[in-house]
Structure formats: C-alpha cells, structure tokens
Amino acid sequence: MNEIDEIIVTGGRPLHGSVRIQGSKNAALPVMAAALLSTGTSVLRGCPRISDVYLMEKILKYLGAETWWEGQDLYLDCSHADGTMIPECYSGKMRSSVILMGAMLGRSKKAQTGYPGGCVIGKRPVDLHIQVLRRLGAAVVENGGMIRASCGKLRGAEMFFQKRSVGATEQGILAAVLAEGKTVLNGCACEPEIYWLCIILPEWGQRSGSVKMAVSVLKEWRSLKLAIAAFHQTVLSPGPISWQRRQPEERSSWKIRLWRKWMESWTYIGKWVDNAAVGGKLIVNGKNAGFPLELLETEVYPGFPTDLQSPAMAVLATIPGVSRIREKIFEDRYKTASWLCKMGAQIQIRDGVAVIYGGQPLTGCTVEAEELRGGAALVIAALAAQGITRIRGCCFIERGYEHICEDLTALGGLLIKDRGTL
Ligand code: EPZ
C-alpha cells in the first residue's frame, strides 16, 4: 500500500467571506538565517507555520540553536549555534539553506553545505552566491557535492551582481553584517523580502548596541545598491531581540500593490479599509472580473512576480478569450499547464510563451502538484471546476501555505486534506 496525501476540492462554489493573510515564507526564511548572526534569542512574531520554516528550524537546531514556538511566535536561541556544516539531507530539500553560508562564515569563519534543493523550476545555479562570498574574502571550493568555504575574516568589498538574484543578495547582506569594513552591493534584487531584511538587521543591531549598518542600507536599497557598514563586534550581543511584522506597512508591499492594480484592470473591485489595529483589510469583489490579458510577463521587482505566474495561469484559463504569459525568471516554470489541460483548459507553450485559450469548462480529476506555486494554481483551478478534483503532492503546497484548506473553506470552498493509503 502506498501512502498518499491529497487535497480534495469540490469545485463550483462561489467564494465570499474573510481570511487573515499569513506571514511570508520568503521573508521569514532569511530572517531566520539572520538569527545566526546573533548569540542571543531572536523572536519572529507571526511566523508562518509551514514546512519550509520547520525545515529551516531543523537546520538551525542541527547547527546548535535551541528553538521553540509559543503560538505563532518562533524563538531562536543561537547562543551555541556554532555548527558549520549543513548535510545534504537538509540542504537538498530547500533553496534557502544556501543563504546560511554567509551567516555561518561571518560567525565561525567556516561553512559547508550540500547543494540547495527546492522547487524544480529551472537550473537555479549558485554561482552568484559563491561570487559574493569570494568577493568578501572567503575561499570557496566545490567538490564531492558540497560547497566548502572558509576565511580568516570576511572583509567588506564592493560587488556588482551581473544578474538580479534574491537569494544571492540575501547571501551578500548576511555575509556583510559581520565582515570588517564597508560592503557595497550593486545590482541587488529589491523584492520586499530584501527590504524587510534591511529593516530588521539594523533594528536588531541597534537593540544589541551594534548600530553601524542601519542608515546606509535603507537609504540606497531602492537604487539597487546596498551599502553595509560592518558591525565591530564578533557577533551581535546576546539578549532577546524580537521582530514583529508591522502590519499596516505590509499593505504597501509591491506584491499587494501590483496584485491590486492587476485586479483593477480586471474590473475586480479592490479597496483598502484602513485600520491600524488590525493591519488593514483588502476588500475584493471579483463578481465582474473577466477579460483576458494580451501578454503578462514575469519580471524582477517591480514587475509581475514569477511566484504568481502559475496561479495567474489558472485564473486566465477560466476567462474567455486568448491570454499569453511569458515566464522570464525561471526556464522551467510551466509544469502546471499540462495538469490544467487535464482538467479541460486549453494551453499551448510556444517559444517560451504560454498561450491560454480561456473559458473552456474545467472538470475535476486527479492532478499532481509538482512544485509549490503550481500546486496553489491547481487549487485555484479546482475551485472553478465542476465536480471533485484530487490534488496529489500536497507536501509541495504545504511548503508555503499554512492553512490553505481551512482558509478557502472559510470562504465557502470545500477543501479536505486527506492522508490515506492507496
Ligand atoms: C527566490 O528564489 C524565492 N525563494 C523564489 O520563490 C522566487 O521565485 C525567486 O526568489 C524570484 O523572486 C525564496 O526566497 C526562498 P533568484 P531564488 O536567485 O533566490 C538565477 C517560491 O515559490 N540565478 O532571484 O532562488 C536563477 O536561476 C520560490 O516561494 C543564477 O543564475 O531566486 C533565476 O533564473 C520559488 N545564479 C534568477 O537568477 C545564482 O547564483 C532569479 O533567481 C542565483 C540565481
């Protein structure tokens, strides 16, 4: 007998109601890595309880950290997190494992990791990560499936990224914190997760008496240039340091702004109701939504985010007319198209462009999530389909979505999580 995990969706029910938006996976992971730069306890309030966060927690434990949860708050005591090696069994499961290299090097002058895994959506090399570590003075070698780095002391330097990379920018920032002197990173990614890291690190530094880095980072991040003045202590001082998402600011996040613009162009009605106490609400009425998009291209910030590409494809499959999507960040992020076609959608991939002949009726069937956002896209399609859809591989979906079944069921959908056997 084989174990299965699947989400069973009964489609065709209109959604309405209200849900609370969870914290961001891609913002939480680098902040967790940043906790390694401290010898005290860091607290992430409102941290999403998702499998990627649990895996990062496991890695930090493996490196010697003590960790615990109080409700939605994650405590990371890195007083003794002096480990310098991440085995392949951990690194191979998550892309973000690699950004611990910079933090480990800063802290212990040594770092070793297996190659990072994560969603298979393209080649996803690590050359830029290695480049930035070398630029800051580390000797890095790759052999036997491992990346090994060491340094006498990391030294601030100027670096020009040839390509915008979220992870490599995070790597550079984390390595620069404990490097001696000033680091200037040019051509940085400036997605919101970078912004938040740049807000949090100086705050943590300030509270522990190591304030140097603050100002210059914030002044320049929008021009894709980060100047990071080093802390002068070996590691940040101990003491509980906590950070809580400042919810009202979150609403100006570009993803939300962009999503809103996009919704408006689709004649959705998206409206913010300001209420600092609850962090603001976005009210959306999708009743009149419904025209195709001539060409939607994914771009680095502030363009349309690649992480929303597959969910957008699922939505466009339900809208009559021809829409086109060009994925420009990852070369293999159209896997969901064939599963959507199995449900009845008409999508063809030609010369790197997905052409969607929308408005075909979708019918429930068994489909397979092959990666995180593609899995979310299948859930969306299943909600619009007639009949029952069984989505296998929901461990991918759980990497990033905390209560997807509960949230969508609260909105009137009917989703059941089933862990059974075949
Ligand atoms: C982050 O991945 C996110 N992951 C991804 O979200 C997101 O899709 C991506 O940024 C783009 O926004 C996390 O934050 C954990 P990149 P990352 O380095 O850092 C190439 C999700 O579903 N590249 O910005 O790996 C790379 O191949 C995930 O939540 C190099 O060539 O993305 C890609 O084409 C999936 N060399 C481009 O840069 C390098 O050394 C952008 O990748 C690094 C990257």
CSV table of C-alpha atoms and ligand atoms in Angstrom, one decimal:
chain,number,residue,atom,x,y,z
A,1,MET,CA,0.0,0.0,0.0
A,2,ASN,CA,1.3,3.5,-0.9
A,3,GLU,CA,0.7,6.5,1.3
A,4,ILE,CA,-1.0,9.4,-0.4
A,5,ASP,CA,-1.5,12.9,0.7
A,6,GLU,CA,-4.0,14.8,-1.3
A,7,ILE,CA,-6.3,17.8,-1.2
A,8,ILE,CA,-9.8,17.0,-2.3
A,9,VAL,CA,-11.7,20.0,-3.7
A,10,THR,CA,-15.4,20.2,-4.5
A,11,GLY,CA,-15.5,22.9,-7.2
A,12,GLY,CA,-18.0,25.4,-8.5
A,13,ARG,CA,-18.9,27.2,-5.2
A,14,PRO,CA,-18.6,31.0,-5.2
A,15,LEU,CA,-16.2,32.3,-2.5
A,16,HIS,CA,-17.0,35.0,0.0
A,17,GLY,CA,-16.0,35.9,3.5
A,18,SER,CA,-12.9,37.0,5.2
A,19,VAL,CA,-9.5,35.4,5.9
A,20,ARG,CA,-6.3,36.6,7.7
A,21,ILE,CA,-3.3,36.7,5.5
A,22,GLN,CA,-0.3,34.6,6.8
A,23,GLY,CA,3.3,35.9,7.1
A,24,SER,CA,5.5,35.5,4.1
A,25,LYS,CA,7.7,32.4,3.7
A,26,ASN,CA,10.3,34.1,1.6
A,27,ALA,CA,10.6,36.9,4.2
A,28,ALA,CA,10.7,34.6,7.2
A,29,LEU,CA,13.5,32.3,5.9
A,30,PRO,CA,16.2,34.9,5.5
A,31,VAL,CA,15.3,36.5,8.8
A,32,MET,CA,15.7,33.0,10.4
A,33,ALA,CA,19.1,32.8,8.8
A,34,ALA,CA,19.9,36.2,10.2
A,35,ALA,CA,19.3,34.9,13.7
A,36,LEU,CA,22.6,33.0,13.3
A,37,LEU,CA,24.4,36.4,13.4
A,38,SER,CA,23.3,36.8,17.0
A,39,THR,CA,24.4,35.0,20.1
A,40,GLY,CA,21.1,35.7,21.8
A,41,THR,CA,17.5,34.8,21.4
A,42,SER,CA,15.6,36.2,18.4
A,43,VAL,CA,11.8,36.0,18.1
A,44,LEU,CA,9.9,36.0,14.9
A,45,ARG,CA,6.3,37.0,15.8
A,46,GLY,CA,3.5,35.9,13.5
A,47,CYS,CA,5.9,33.4,11.7
A,48,PRO,CA,4.1,31.2,9.2
A,49,ARG,CA,3.9,27.5,10.4
A,50,ILE,CA,4.8,25.9,7.1
A,51,SER,CA,7.1,23.1,6.3
A,52,ASP,CA,9.9,25.3,4.8
A,53,VAL,CA,10.0,27.2,8.1
A,54,TYR,CA,10.1,24.0,10.0
A,55,LEU,CA,13.0,22.7,7.9
A,56,MET,CA,15.0,25.9,8.4
A,57,GLU,CA,14.3,25.5,12.1
A,58,LYS,CA,15.6,21.9,11.9
A,59,ILE,CA,18.8,23.1,10.2
A,60,LEU,CA,19.4,25.8,12.9
A,61,LYS,CA,18.9,23.1,15.5
A,62,TYR,CA,21.4,20.9,13.8
A,63,LEU,CA,23.8,23.9,13.9
A,64,GLY,CA,23.3,24.1,17.7
A,65,ALA,CA,20.4,26.5,18.1
A,66,GLU,CA,17.6,26.0,20.6
A,67,THR,CA,14.2,26.7,19.1
A,68,TRP,CA,10.7,26.7,20.3
A,69,TRP,CA,7.3,28.0,19.4
A,70,GLU,CA,4.8,30.0,21.5
A,71,GLY,CA,1.7,30.0,19.4
A,72,GLN,CA,2.6,31.8,16.2
A,73,ASP,CA,5.9,33.2,17.6
A,74,LEU,CA,9.1,31.4,16.8
A,75,TYR,CA,12.0,31.7,19.3
A,76,LEU,CA,15.6,31.0,18.1
A,77,ASP,CA,18.3,31.0,20.7
A,78,CYS,CA,21.5,30.9,18.7
A,79,SER,CA,23.9,31.2,21.7
A,80,HIS,CA,25.5,27.9,20.9
A,81,ALA,CA,24.8,27.6,17.2
A,82,ASP,CA,28.4,27.2,16.2
A,83,GLY,CA,28.0,24.3,13.8
A,84,THR,CA,29.4,25.0,10.3
A,85,MET,CA,28.0,22.1,8.2
A,86,ILE,CA,24.6,21.5,6.7
A,87,PRO,CA,24.3,18.0,5.4
A,88,GLU,CA,22.8,17.2,2.0
A,89,CYS,CA,19.7,15.6,3.6
A,90,TYR,CA,18.7,19.1,4.7
A,91,SER,CA,20.2,21.4,2.1
A,92,GLY,CA,18.8,19.2,-0.7
A,93,LYS,CA,15.2,20.0,0.4
A,94,MET,CA,15.3,23.7,0.3
A,95,ARG,CA,16.9,26.5,-1.7
A,96,SER,CA,17.2,28.9,1.2
A,97,SER,CA,19.6,26.6,3.0
A,98,VAL,CA,22.4,28.1,0.9
A,99,ILE,CA,22.0,31.6,2.4
A,100,LEU,CA,23.1,30.2,5.7
A,101,MET,CA,26.7,30.1,4.2
A,102,GLY,CA,27.2,33.8,4.6
A,103,ALA,CA,25.9,33.9,8.2
A,104,MET,CA,28.0,30.8,9.2
A,105,LEU,CA,31.1,32.3,7.6
A,106,GLY,CA,30.6,35.6,9.4
A,107,ARG,CA,30.1,33.8,12.7
A,108,SER,CA,32.6,30.9,12.6
A,109,LYS,CA,34.8,31.6,9.6
A,110,LYS,CA,33.9,28.2,8.1
A,111,ALA,CA,30.8,26.9,6.3
A,112,GLN,CA,29.9,23.8,4.4
A,113,THR,CA,26.7,22.7,2.7
A,114,GLY,CA,25.3,20.3,0.2
A,115,TYR,CA,23.8,21.9,-2.9
A,116,PRO,CA,20.5,23.5,-2.2
A,117,GLY,CA,17.3,21.9,-3.5
A,118,GLY,CA,13.9,23.4,-3.6
A,119,CYS,CA,11.2,23.6,-6.2
A,120,VAL,CA,12.4,22.3,-9.6
A,121,ILE,CA,11.5,25.3,-11.8
A,122,GLY,CA,14.8,25.8,-13.6
A,123,LYS,CA,18.5,25.2,-13.3
A,124,ARG,CA,18.9,27.6,-10.3
A,125,PRO,CA,22.7,27.7,-10.1
A,126,VAL,CA,24.6,29.1,-7.1
A,127,ASP,CA,27.4,31.0,-9.0
A,128,LEU,CA,26.3,34.4,-7.7
A,129,HIS,CA,26.2,33.2,-4.1
A,130,ILE,CA,29.7,31.9,-4.5
A,131,GLN,CA,30.9,35.1,-6.2
A,132,VAL,CA,29.7,37.3,-3.4
A,133,LEU,CA,31.3,35.2,-0.7
A,134,ARG,CA,34.6,35.2,-2.6
A,135,ARG,CA,34.3,38.9,-3.1
A,136,LEU,CA,34.1,39.3,0.7
A,137,GLY,CA,37.3,37.3,1.1
A,138,ALA,CA,36.1,33.7,1.5
A,139,ALA,CA,37.9,30.8,-0.2
A,140,VAL,CA,35.2,28.7,-1.7
A,141,VAL,CA,35.6,25.2,-3.3
A,142,GLU,CA,33.0,22.9,-4.8
A,143,ASN,CA,33.7,19.2,-4.6
A,144,GLY,CA,32.0,15.9,-3.7
A,145,GLY,CA,28.6,17.5,-4.0
A,146,MET,CA,29.5,20.0,-1.3
A,147,ILE,CA,30.3,23.7,-1.2
A,148,ARG,CA,33.0,24.5,1.3
A,149,ALA,CA,34.0,28.0,2.3
A,150,SER,CA,36.5,29.4,4.8
A,151,CYS,CA,38.0,32.7,5.6
A,152,GLY,CA,40.4,34.4,8.1
A,153,LYS,CA,37.9,37.2,8.4
A,154,LEU,CA,35.3,38.4,6.0
A,155,ARG,CA,36.2,41.8,4.6
A,156,GLY,CA,33.9,44.4,3.2
A,157,ALA,CA,34.2,45.0,-0.5
A,158,GLU,CA,32.3,46.3,-3.5
A,159,MET,CA,30.4,43.8,-5.6
A,160,PHE,CA,28.4,44.1,-8.9
A,161,PHE,CA,25.8,41.4,-9.5
A,162,GLN,CA,25.6,40.6,-13.2
A,163,LYS,CA,22.1,39.3,-12.6
A,164,ARG,CA,19.4,40.2,-10.1
A,165,SER,CA,19.1,37.4,-7.6
A,166,VAL,CA,17.0,37.5,-4.4
A,167,GLY,CA,19.0,34.7,-2.8
A,168,ALA,CA,22.4,36.0,-3.7
A,169,THR,CA,21.5,39.5,-2.5
A,170,GLU,CA,20.4,37.9,0.9
A,171,GLN,CA,23.7,35.9,0.9
A,172,GLY,CA,25.7,39.1,0.4
A,173,ILE,CA,23.8,41.0,3.1
A,174,LEU,CA,24.1,38.3,5.7
A,175,ALA,CA,27.8,37.8,5.0
A,176,ALA,CA,28.5,41.6,5.1
A,177,VAL,CA,27.0,42.0,8.5
A,178,LEU,CA,29.9,40.6,10.4
A,179,ALA,CA,32.6,41.5,7.7
A,180,GLU,CA,35.1,44.1,8.6
A,181,GLY,CA,34.6,47.4,6.9
A,182,LYS,CA,32.0,48.6,4.4
A,183,THR,CA,30.4,46.4,1.8
A,184,VAL,CA,28.7,47.8,-1.2
A,185,LEU,CA,26.4,45.6,-3.2
A,186,ASN,CA,25.4,46.8,-6.7
A,187,GLY,CA,22.7,45.3,-8.9
A,188,CYS,CA,20.8,43.9,-5.9
A,189,ALA,CA,17.4,42.3,-6.0
A,190,CYS,CA,15.0,44.6,-4.1
A,191,GLU,CA,12.0,42.4,-3.6
A,192,PRO,CA,10.1,43.0,-0.4
A,193,GLU,CA,11.9,40.2,1.4
A,194,ILE,CA,15.2,42.1,0.8
A,195,TYR,CA,13.6,45.3,2.1
A,196,TRP,CA,12.4,43.6,5.3
A,197,LEU,CA,15.8,42.0,5.9
A,198,CYS,CA,17.3,45.5,5.5
A,199,ILE,CA,14.8,46.9,8.0
A,200,ILE,CA,15.3,44.1,10.6
A,201,LEU,CA,19.0,43.7,10.7
A,202,PRO,CA,19.7,47.3,11.7
A,203,GLU,CA,16.9,47.2,14.2
A,204,TRP,CA,18.4,44.0,15.8
A,205,GLY,CA,21.8,45.6,15.6
A,206,GLN,CA,20.6,48.8,17.3
A,207,ARG,CA,18.9,47.0,20.1
A,208,SER,CA,22.1,45.0,20.8
A,209,GLY,CA,24.3,48.0,20.6
A,210,SER,CA,25.7,47.3,17.2
A,211,VAL,CA,24.2,50.1,15.2
A,212,LYS,CA,26.5,50.8,12.3
A,213,MET,CA,24.8,49.2,9.5
A,214,ALA,CA,21.5,50.9,9.7
A,215,VAL,CA,21.3,54.0,7.8
A,216,SER,CA,23.2,53.4,4.6
A,217,VAL,CA,21.3,50.3,3.9
A,218,LEU,CA,18.0,51.9,3.9
A,219,LYS,CA,19.0,55.0,2.0
A,220,GLU,CA,20.1,53.2,-1.0
A,221,TRP,CA,18.2,49.9,-1.4
A,222,ARG,CA,15.8,51.4,-3.8
A,223,SER,CA,18.5,52.2,-6.2
A,224,LEU,CA,19.6,48.6,-6.1
A,225,LYS,CA,22.7,49.4,-4.2
A,226,LEU,CA,23.2,48.4,-0.6
A,227,ALA,CA,26.0,49.8,1.4
A,228,ILE,CA,26.5,47.8,4.6
A,229,ALA,CA,28.8,49.1,7.2
A,230,ALA,CA,30.1,46.3,9.3
A,231,PHE,CA,29.4,45.7,13.0
A,232,HIS,CA,32.5,45.9,15.1
A,233,GLN,CA,31.6,43.1,17.4
A,234,THR,CA,32.4,39.5,16.7
A,235,VAL,CA,28.7,38.6,16.8
A,236,LEU,CA,25.8,40.6,17.8
A,237,SER,CA,25.3,40.8,21.6
A,238,PRO,CA,23.1,38.4,23.4
A,239,GLY,CA,19.7,39.4,24.7
A,240,PRO,CA,16.2,38.8,23.4
A,241,ILE,CA,15.7,40.5,20.1
A,242,SER,CA,12.3,40.3,18.6
A,243,TRP,CA,10.7,41.5,15.4
A,244,GLN,CA,7.1,41.7,14.6
A,245,ARG,CA,5.7,42.4,11.2
A,246,ARG,CA,4.4,45.9,11.2
A,247,GLN,CA,1.1,45.1,9.6
A,248,PRO,CA,-0.1,48.5,8.4
A,249,GLU,CA,3.1,48.9,6.3
A,250,GLU,CA,2.6,45.5,4.8
A,251,ARG,CA,-0.3,46.7,2.7
A,252,SER,CA,2.1,48.9,0.7
A,253,SER,CA,4.1,45.8,-0.3
A,254,TRP,CA,4.6,45.7,-4.0
A,255,LYS,CA,3.1,42.3,-4.5
A,256,ILE,CA,-0.1,43.6,-3.0
A,257,ARG,CA,0.0,46.9,-4.9
A,258,LEU,CA,0.6,45.1,-8.1
A,259,TRP,CA,-2.0,42.5,-7.5
A,260,ARG,CA,-4.4,45.3,-6.8
A,261,LYS,CA,-3.5,47.1,-10.0
A,262,TRP,CA,-3.9,43.9,-11.9
A,263,MET,CA,-7.3,43.2,-10.2
A,264,GLU,CA,-8.5,46.7,-11.0
A,265,SER,CA,-7.6,46.2,-14.6
A,266,TRP,CA,-9.7,43.1,-14.5
A,267,THR,CA,-12.6,45.1,-13.1
A,268,TYR,CA,-12.3,43.5,-9.7
A,269,ILE,CA,-13.1,46.0,-7.1
A,270,GLY,CA,-10.2,46.1,-4.6
A,271,LYS,CA,-10.5,48.5,-1.7
A,272,TRP,CA,-8.3,49.1,1.3
A,273,VAL,CA,-10.0,49.7,4.6
A,274,ASP,CA,-7.6,51.4,6.9
A,275,ASN,CA,-7.5,50.1,10.4
A,276,ALA,CA,-4.1,50.2,12.1
A,277,ALA,CA,-5.3,47.9,14.9
A,278,VAL,CA,-6.0,45.0,12.6
A,279,GLY,CA,-3.4,45.9,10.0
A,280,GLY,CA,-5.7,47.0,7.2
A,281,LYS,CA,-8.1,45.0,5.1
A,282,LEU,CA,-8.3,44.5,1.4
A,283,ILE,CA,-11.8,44.1,0.2
A,284,VAL,CA,-12.1,42.4,-3.2
A,285,ASN,CA,-15.2,41.8,-5.3
A,286,GLY,CA,-14.5,39.5,-8.2
A,287,LYS,CA,-18.0,39.4,-9.5
A,288,ASN,CA,-17.4,41.3,-12.7
A,289,ALA,CA,-13.9,40.1,-13.3
A,290,GLY,CA,-13.3,38.6,-16.6
A,291,PHE,CA,-11.2,39.7,-19.6
A,292,PRO,CA,-8.1,38.1,-21.0
A,293,LEU,CA,-4.6,39.6,-20.8
A,294,GLU,CA,-2.8,40.1,-24.1
A,295,LEU,CA,0.7,39.5,-22.6
A,296,LEU,CA,1.6,39.0,-19.0
A,297,GLU,CA,5.4,38.8,-18.5
A,298,THR,CA,7.1,38.0,-15.2
A,299,GLU,CA,9.9,40.3,-14.2
A,300,VAL,CA,12.1,41.1,-11.2
A,301,TYR,CA,10.7,43.8,-8.9
A,302,PRO,CA,8.6,45.8,-9.6
A,303,GLY,CA,7.4,43.6,-12.4
A,304,PHE,CA,4.8,40.9,-12.2
A,305,PRO,CA,6.2,38.3,-9.8
A,306,THR,CA,7.2,34.8,-11.1
A,307,ASP,CA,5.6,33.3,-8.0
A,308,LEU,CA,2.2,34.4,-9.1
A,309,GLN,CA,2.6,33.2,-12.7
A,310,SER,CA,1.1,29.7,-12.3
A,311,PRO,CA,-1.9,31.0,-10.1
A,312,ALA,CA,-2.5,33.7,-12.8
A,313,MET,CA,-2.5,31.0,-15.5
A,314,ALA,CA,-5.2,29.1,-13.6
A,315,VAL,CA,-7.3,32.2,-13.4
A,316,LEU,CA,-6.8,33.1,-17.1
A,317,ALA,CA,-7.8,29.6,-18.1
A,318,THR,CA,-11.3,30.4,-16.7
A,319,ILE,CA,-11.6,33.7,-18.6
A,320,PRO,CA,-13.0,33.6,-22.1
A,321,GLY,CA,-10.5,34.8,-24.8
A,322,VAL,CA,-6.8,34.4,-25.6
A,323,SER,CA,-4.3,35.3,-22.9
A,324,ARG,CA,-0.5,35.0,-23.1
A,325,ILE,CA,2.1,34.6,-20.4
A,326,ARG,CA,5.9,34.8,-20.8
A,327,GLU,CA,7.9,33.5,-17.8
A,328,LYS,CA,11.2,35.4,-17.8
A,329,ILE,CA,12.8,34.4,-14.5
A,330,PHE,CA,12.8,30.6,-14.4
A,331,GLU,CA,13.1,28.5,-17.6
A,332,ASP,CA,11.0,25.6,-16.4
A,333,ARG,CA,8.0,27.0,-14.6
A,334,TYR,CA,5.2,25.9,-16.9
A,335,LYS,CA,4.7,22.4,-15.5
A,336,THR,CA,1.3,23.2,-14.2
A,337,ALA,CA,0.0,23.9,-17.7
A,338,SER,CA,-0.3,20.2,-18.6
A,339,TRP,CA,-2.3,19.5,-15.4
A,340,LEU,CA,-4.6,22.4,-16.1
A,341,CYS,CA,-5.1,20.9,-19.6
A,342,LYS,CA,-6.0,17.6,-18.0
A,343,MET,CA,-8.8,19.5,-16.2
A,344,GLY,CA,-10.0,20.8,-19.6
A,345,ALA,CA,-8.0,24.0,-20.0
A,346,GLN,CA,-6.5,24.7,-23.4
A,347,ILE,CA,-2.9,25.9,-23.0
A,348,GLN,CA,-0.1,25.7,-25.5
A,349,ILE,CA,3.5,26.5,-24.8
A,350,ARG,CA,5.2,28.1,-27.9
A,351,ASP,CA,8.6,29.6,-28.0
A,352,GLY,CA,8.6,30.1,-24.2
A,353,VAL,CA,5.1,31.7,-24.2
A,354,ALA,CA,2.1,30.1,-22.7
A,355,VAL,CA,-0.9,30.7,-24.9
A,356,ILE,CA,-4.1,30.2,-23.0
A,357,TYR,CA,-7.4,29.8,-24.8
A,358,GLY,CA,-9.5,30.7,-21.8
A,359,GLY,CA,-13.1,29.9,-20.9
A,360,GLN,CA,-13.1,26.2,-21.5
A,361,PRO,CA,-15.1,24.4,-18.9
A,362,LEU,CA,-12.9,22.8,-16.2
A,363,THR,CA,-13.8,19.4,-14.8
A,364,GLY,CA,-12.5,17.9,-11.6
A,365,CYS,CA,-10.0,15.0,-11.9
A,366,THR,CA,-6.8,13.7,-10.2
A,367,VAL,CA,-3.8,16.1,-10.7
A,368,GLU,CA,-0.4,16.3,-9.2
A,369,ALA,CA,1.3,19.3,-7.7
A,370,GLU,CA,5.0,19.3,-8.8
A,371,GLU,CA,6.0,22.4,-7.0
A,372,LEU,CA,4.7,25.0,-4.6
A,373,ARG,CA,3.1,27.7,-6.6
A,374,GLY,CA,2.0,25.3,-9.3
A,375,GLY,CA,0.2,23.4,-6.6
A,376,ALA,CA,-1.6,26.6,-5.5
A,377,ALA,CA,-2.6,27.1,-9.1
A,378,LEU,CA,-4.2,23.7,-9.2
A,379,VAL,CA,-6.2,24.5,-6.0
A,380,ILE,CA,-7.5,27.7,-7.7
A,381,ALA,CA,-8.4,25.7,-10.9
A,382,ALA,CA,-10.1,23.1,-8.8
A,383,LEU,CA,-12.3,25.7,-7.1
A,384,ALA,CA,-13.5,26.8,-10.5
A,385,ALA,CA,-14.0,23.3,-11.9
A,386,GLN,CA,-17.2,21.2,-11.9
A,387,GLY,CA,-17.0,18.2,-9.7
A,388,ILE,CA,-14.3,16.8,-7.5
A,389,THR,CA,-10.5,17.4,-8.0
A,390,ARG,CA,-8.0,15.4,-6.1
A,391,ILE,CA,-4.6,17.2,-5.9
A,392,ARG,CA,-1.7,14.9,-5.0
A,393,GLY,CA,1.7,16.0,-3.9
A,394,CYS,CA,0.3,18.5,-1.5
A,395,CYS,CA,3.5,18.4,0.5
A,396,PHE,CA,4.7,20.9,-2.0
A,397,ILE,CA,1.8,23.2,-1.2
A,398,GLU,CA,2.4,22.8,2.5
A,399,ARG,CA,5.9,24.3,2.0
A,400,GLY,CA,4.4,27.7,1.6
A,401,TYR,CA,0.7,27.8,2.6
A,402,GLU,CA,-0.2,27.4,6.2
A,403,HIS,CA,-4.0,26.7,6.2
A,404,ILE,CA,-4.9,26.6,2.6
A,405,CYS,CA,-7.8,24.2,3.1
A,406,GLU,CA,-9.1,25.9,6.2
A,407,ASP,CA,-8.8,29.4,4.6
A,408,LEU,CA,-10.5,28.6,1.4
A,409,THR,CA,-13.2,26.5,3.2
A,410,ALA,CA,-13.8,29.6,5.4
A,411,LEU,CA,-14.5,31.5,2.2
A,412,GLY,CA,-17.1,28.9,1.1
A,413,GLY,CA,-15.0,26.5,-0.9
A,414,LEU,CA,-14.9,22.9,0.1
A,415,LEU,CA,-11.4,21.5,0.6
A,416,ILE,CA,-10.5,18.5,2.6
A,417,LYS,CA,-7.0,17.3,3.4
A,418,ASP,CA,-6.7,13.6,3.2
A,419,ARG,CA,-3.7,11.4,4.3
A,420,GLY,CA,-4.7,8.0,3.3
A,421,THR,CA,-3.4,4.9,1.6
A,422,LEU,CA,-3.9,3.5,-1.9
B,1,EPZ,C1,13.7,33.4,-4.5
B,1,EPZ,O1,14.4,32.3,-5.1
B,1,EPZ,C2,12.4,32.8,-4.0
B,1,EPZ,N1,12.7,31.8,-3.0
B,1,EPZ,C3,11.5,32.2,-5.1
B,1,EPZ,O2,10.3,31.8,-4.6
B,1,EPZ,C4,11.3,33.3,-6.1
B,1,EPZ,O3,10.6,32.7,-7.2
B,1,EPZ,C5,12.6,33.9,-6.6
B,1,EPZ,O4,13.4,34.4,-5.5
B,1,EPZ,C6,12.4,35.1,-7.6
B,1,EPZ,O5,11.6,36.1,-6.9
B,1,EPZ,C7,13.0,32.1,-1.8
B,1,EPZ,O6,13.0,33.3,-1.4
B,1,EPZ,C8,13.2,31.0,-0.8
B,1,EPZ,P1,16.8,34.2,-7.6
B,1,EPZ,P2,15.9,32.4,-5.5
B,1,EPZ,O7,18.2,33.9,-7.1
B,1,EPZ,O8,16.6,33.3,-4.5
B,1,EPZ,C9,19.3,32.8,-11.5
B,1,EPZ,C10,8.6,30.2,-4.1
B,1,EPZ,O9,7.8,29.6,-4.8
B,1,EPZ,N2,20.4,32.7,-10.6
B,1,EPZ,O10,16.3,35.6,-7.5
B,1,EPZ,O11,16.4,31.1,-5.7
B,1,EPZ,C11,18.2,31.8,-11.2
B,1,EPZ,O12,18.4,30.6,-11.9
B,1,EPZ,C12,10.1,30.3,-4.6
B,1,EPZ,O13,8.4,30.7,-3.0
B,1,EPZ,C13,21.7,32.5,-11.1
B,1,EPZ,O14,21.8,32.4,-12.3
B,1,EPZ,O15,15.8,33.2,-6.9
B,1,EPZ,C14,16.9,32.6,-11.7
B,1,EPZ,O16,16.9,32.4,-13.1
B,1,EPZ,C15,10.4,29.6,-5.8
B,1,EPZ,N3,22.8,32.3,-10.3
B,1,EPZ,C16,17.2,34.0,-11.4
B,1,EPZ,O17,18.6,34.1,-11.2
B,1,EPZ,C17,22.6,32.4,-8.9
B,1,EPZ,O18,23.6,32.2,-8.2
B,1,EPZ,C18,16.5,34.5,-10.2
B,1,EPZ,O19,16.7,33.6,-9.1
B,1,EPZ,C19,21.4,32.6,-8.4
B,1,EPZ,C20,20.3,32.7,-9.2
